[in-house]
Amino acid sequence: MPTTCVVGILWGDEGKGKVIDYLAAEADFVVRYGGGHNAGHTLILPSGKLVLHLIPSGIVHPHTRNVIGNGVVVDPLHLCTEIDTLRARGLAVEPGGNLLISERAHVILDAHRRQDHWAEGVRRGGRLGTTGRGIGPAYSDRCSRIGLRLGDLLRPDHLRRAVQGLAEQKNAWFAPVGLEPIDVEAAVAQLLAAGDRLRAGIVDCGAVLRRAHAQGQRILLEGAQGCLLDLEHGTYPFVTSSHASTGGAFSGTGLPPHAMRVVGIAKAYATRVGEGPFPTELREATGDRLREAGREYGSTTGRPRRCGWFDTVAVRYAGAVSGAGELVLTNLDVLRGFAPLRLAVAYRLADGTRTTEFPAFDLDAAVPEFEDLPGFTEDVREVRRFDDLPPAARAYVQAIERHTGLPIRTISVGPGRDQIILR
Ligand code: IMP
C-alpha cells in the first residue's frame, strides 16, 4: 500500500470512518492531520457502533500505530475521556504504544469553547453553525502565536508562563464582553494532570512518520471534515478552520510532499451540517425522506443534516483540489425508492451565465441544472458485485464517473464492514 490519504469530498460525514477502517487493515500507521474533536468517525464493529472524534480510526486494529498529527487541535481533557471510553469498550489504547500525539499539536482550552459559543452569537452576517468545540479559536491562537502546544504540558514552568501570556491577551477582552476569564492556576493544574496521563505518547510525530516512510512502512492519512469545509478551498466563511483537503496532510504531519494515493469519499447524495451555501439542497419532503433513509444526524452534535442531490460540479472541483485519483461512493443503498435520481451537472449563476466550474463567490445564488436518471427499488445492501446491482444503480454510478472524471472502484452499500462492492 503506498502512502494513502482518505479525504472527504464535500462537507464531511461521507463515511470516512468505515473506509479508513477497511484500509487500516493493511496500514502500519493511521494518522489524523487536521481538525479536532469536531469530527465524528463512525465505525460499525462486531461489538456495535463506535464513534471516534479525535483518536484515529486505526485504533480498532491491534497492529496499527495511531498518530494525532501536528495539524490537529487537541482538547487534552477530551482526549483522556475518549481513551477511557475506548478502554471501557475493551480496546487497548496506550499513549506511547499504539497512540502517539504530536508535541507540536495545539491545545484547545475551555476558554476556546466559551469563545466559540460567544462568537456564534455576535458574528456579523449570522451564525456559522460551528460544532462549538473551540476549534476556530484554538487555530486562531495558533496563527496569532499565543497558542499552547501539547509539548508545553510536559514543561511545567514553561506551561505556566505560556498560560499566563495567553490569559493576559484573552482576559483583556473576555471580561468586557462578559466571557468568563481564564483562571491561570486552574488551567495549569488541569493541563499538567492531562499531560501526566498522555506523557509517553507526546513525541515528535513528524520524525516518527518520516522514518516510517523511509523504511517503506504503510501510512494511511485520515482526513477529517471535507474539502468544501477546507479553510482555503471551501465555501468560506462557512468552513472549518483547518486545511481539511489534502494540502493539510503534509503541513499537518511533517511528511514531505511525495507520491501519494488520494482517495476521495463521497456519499451517493450530498449532505451538510451547519450553515452555508448548498446548491443541490432539498428543502422539501424529499430532503426529509433522504435524511430519514440515511439516518442523517450529526455524529458529534446530533444536529439534523441538510440533504440534497449529488453535485458533480462540486465533486469535480473538490476532486481536482484534493488530487483525488478515485472516488469511493458510500450510502448507495439509501437511494433505494427515490426516482428520478438527480445529478447536478452545471450551475446557472445570478447573472444568467451557465458554468460547470465551482465558484468562490455567490454560490448561494447558483441554481443547479440537473440530469435525471431512473431510480431503483431493489434492496442493494447484500449485493457484493457491481454486475449484480440493478441496472439503474449501475447507470447512476457510471454517470457520476462520467461527469466527475473520477473512477469509482469501491461502493459502500451499508454501514457494516462487509457491505462493500469492489469493482
Ligand atoms: P467547526 O469546525 O466546529 O468550527 O465548525 C465549522 C463548520 O464545519 C460547521 O458548519 C460545522 O458543522 C462543520 N463541521 C465541522 N466538523 C465537521 C464534521 O466532522 N462533519 C461535518 N461538518 C463538520
PDB file of C-alpha atoms and ligand atoms in Angstrom, residues 11-13 38-40 116 128-133 135-136 225 229 239-241 272-275 303, ligand 1:
ATOM      1  CA  TRP A  11     -18.796  18.922   3.682  1.00  0.00           C
ATOM      2  CA  GLY A  12     -17.793  15.932   5.789  1.00  0.00           C
ATOM      3  CA  ASP A  13     -19.817  12.932   7.009  1.00  0.00           C
ATOM      4  CA  ASN A  38     -15.428  18.388  15.873  1.00  0.00           C
ATOM      5  CA  ALA A  39     -15.066  15.260  13.713  1.00  0.00           C
ATOM      6  CA  GLY A  40     -17.115  12.131  14.289  1.00  0.00           C
ATOM      7  CA  ASP A 116     -16.557  29.725  20.053  1.00  0.00           C
ATOM      8  CA  LEU A 128     -21.643  29.631  11.006  1.00  0.00           C
ATOM      9  CA  GLY A 129     -23.183  26.703  12.825  1.00  0.00           C
ATOM     10  CA  THR A 130     -19.880  25.525  14.331  1.00  0.00           C
ATOM     11  CA  THR A 131     -19.741  22.408  16.471  1.00  0.00           C
ATOM     12  CA  GLY A 132     -18.981  24.609  19.488  1.00  0.00           C
ATOM     13  CA  ARG A 133     -15.835  22.631  20.315  1.00  0.00           C
ATOM     14  CA  ILE A 135     -11.840  24.642  17.034  1.00  0.00           C
ATOM     15  CA  GLY A 136     -11.733  28.076  15.363  1.00  0.00           C
ATOM     16  CA  GLN A 225     -14.344  17.073   7.622  1.00  0.00           C
ATOM     17  CA  LEU A 229     -15.005  22.794   4.615  1.00  0.00           C
ATOM     18  CA  VAL A 239     -15.797  26.372   6.607  1.00  0.00           C
ATOM     19  CA  THR A 240     -13.821  24.895   9.453  1.00  0.00           C
ATOM     20  CA  SER A 241     -10.509  26.455  10.488  1.00  0.00           C
ATOM     21  CA  ARG A 272     -24.135  19.404   5.028  1.00  0.00           C
ATOM     22  CA  VAL A 273     -24.332  20.266   8.753  1.00  0.00           C
ATOM     23  CA  GLY A 274     -24.279  23.854   9.886  1.00  0.00           C
ATOM     24  CA  GLU A 275     -24.840  26.965   7.822  1.00  0.00           C
ATOM     25  CA  ARG A 303     -27.938  18.001  14.549  1.00  0.00           C
TER      26      ARG A 303
HETATM   27  P1  IMP B   1     -16.146  24.000  13.471  1.00  0.00           P
HETATM   28  O1  IMP B   1     -15.235  23.044  12.798  1.00  0.00           O
HETATM   29  O2  IMP B   1     -16.719  23.464  14.766  1.00  0.00           O
HETATM   30  O3  IMP B   1     -15.558  25.357  13.614  1.00  0.00           O
HETATM   31  O4  IMP B   1     -17.424  24.182  12.514  1.00  0.00           O
HETATM   32  C1  IMP B   1     -17.358  24.834  11.258  1.00  0.00           C
HETATM   33  C2  IMP B   1     -18.276  24.175  10.247  1.00  0.00           C
HETATM   34  O5  IMP B   1     -17.772  22.889   9.931  1.00  0.00           O
HETATM   35  C3  IMP B   1     -19.707  23.957  10.740  1.00  0.00           C
HETATM   36  O6  IMP B   1     -20.585  24.094   9.628  1.00  0.00           O
HETATM   37  C4  IMP B   1     -19.703  22.508  11.203  1.00  0.00           C
HETATM   38  O7  IMP B   1     -20.987  21.928  11.155  1.00  0.00           O
HETATM   39  C5  IMP B   1     -18.777  21.907  10.169  1.00  0.00           C
HETATM   40  N1  IMP B   1     -18.094  20.699  10.643  1.00  0.00           N
HETATM   41  C6  IMP B   1     -17.036  20.628  11.483  1.00  0.00           C
HETATM   42  N2  IMP B   1     -16.653  19.351  11.663  1.00  0.00           N
HETATM   43  C7  IMP B   1     -17.471  18.605  10.909  1.00  0.00           C
HETATM   44  C8  IMP B   1     -17.549  17.194  10.638  1.00  0.00           C
HETATM   45  O8  IMP B   1     -16.771  16.373  11.131  1.00  0.00           O
HETATM   46  N3  IMP B   1     -18.544  16.811   9.781  1.00  0.00           N
HETATM   47  C9  IMP B   1     -19.386  17.698   9.198  1.00  0.00           C
HETATM   48  N4  IMP B   1     -19.337  19.008   9.408  1.00  0.00           N
HETATM   49  C10 IMP B   1     -18.398  19.461  10.254  1.00  0.00           C
END
